[in-house]
Amino acid sequence: MKIIAVTLAHLLVAAFAVSAAEDRREKVLKDRTEVQSIPQWIYNDLSKGVAEATRSGKPMLIVLRCIP
Amino acid sequence: MECKAFDEQLVRRDPEVADLMDRFVSVRLIQANAMDLGLFQFDYDLTFAVFFVNADKTIYGRFGSRSSQKDAAKEISIEGFRKAMQAALELHQNYPANKAALAGKKAPEPRFKVPEEYPSLRGKYRPTLDYEGKVVQSCMHCHQVRDAERELYRTQGKAIPDEVLYPWPMPDVIGLAFDPKEKAKVKAVTSGSSAQKDGFIVGDEILTLQGQPILSIADVQWVLHNTNGPAKLKADVLRGGQRLSLNLTLAEGWRRQSDIAWRPTSWDLRRMATGGLLLKEFPAADRRKAGLSDTDLALMVEHVGQYGDHAAGKRAGFQKNDVIVSVDGQTGRMTESQLFGYLLQKKMPGAKVSVGVLRGEQRVNLELPMQ
């Protein structure tokens, strides 16, 4: 009985983890699609940002975002 | 407001800041993989942070602060962000004449250039995300950098130093609270604090700290973060239109007053120090009922970890609602954050620490394994 309960608990945790990962996957992909559609943003490419800042003479505003 | 909402305001270029954003090259980075640790030193427990940077990678300032789990965005506002942007643009206009004053905004070269060089992260991540495959698993979180740094000390059997255990202290540790709608304007000074003794008053605006131009609360934190031990910091302050110079005294052990319990990285500290136990202050009324004074140690077990290394406390016999009243012979009042410091600086992995708990009316002695 105890083994069944522990197994069920582990399965529940695993199912939750898979669901959370799926949720985050959607968020990460959505973030890329949305931000890349806005021309003023350079997405996930610091070198490109540095090159553009050098060319334009503007400073960089770098947002670090860890998508939870 | 949540960090997410604030972040979305920037992404869609909120009208309140769009005009200033046009004067920057806007870059969004969403991974810690291959992150340049020489440039991007910030509070890795944050999920949102901003750097204002010259093309030559001179840092003008940082933005983004947090002090609690529930109210993630109480230290930031779009008004404060706008003022930080304006100040960054002024610094950019005066660059490179002001280069010397900005030198302290960047730390000396770190031991590891990118997170993947930390032993506990080595070989686990690629420099780019796997968008076509398991993108989530391929993405390293910023907090993993702090976890990896602490793990390095632990696996080497060394005490984790204060600056690694209590990173990015909020200014309330020294008695200052800032208005999030301003750059670094004092909105409250704690009575009896070192800041009050140093002469700070409500309304003071810190213009520079240790010679560094201050654009935000995060910039104040940067200076605090890089100050070890007792010190007197030099602050240029604007008060009623007049500039004046004040000292900001950091007393011995000042950093240990920081509350780090809210930080995501404290989850791993709980594994190391308390075997997965989540501890909360025992309420004052319950202290009195239990015959404990305000100066006695009394931390209640709010949650007992259930799996793997986080179940070490459970396996040692700890139960939810146990009240810890002694640790290794220590019976003086400590917060959970201070207990982390005591255990992770004095007890190495493999050690067992005797812990006395109150369980209802009973006193129980247990042994907590260090990991």
PDB file of C-alpha atoms in Angstrom, chain A residues 3 12-13 34 36 54-55 62:
ATOM      1  CA  ILE A   3       4.639   1.606  -2.327  1.00  0.00           C
ATOM      2  CA  LEU A  12       1.790  13.383  -9.579  1.00  0.00           C
ATOM      3  CA  VAL A  13       5.003  15.388  -9.151  1.00  0.00           C
ATOM      4  CA  GLU A  34       6.046  38.899 -29.856  1.00  0.00           C
ATOM      5  CA  GLN A  36      10.733  39.884 -32.706  1.00  0.00           C
ATOM      6  CA  THR A  54      28.485  51.556 -32.324  1.00  0.00           C
ATOM      7  CA  ARG A  55      26.912  52.465 -35.658  1.00  0.00           C
ATOM      8  CA  ILE A  62      19.657  45.859 -22.171  1.00  0.00           C
TER       9      ILE A  62
END
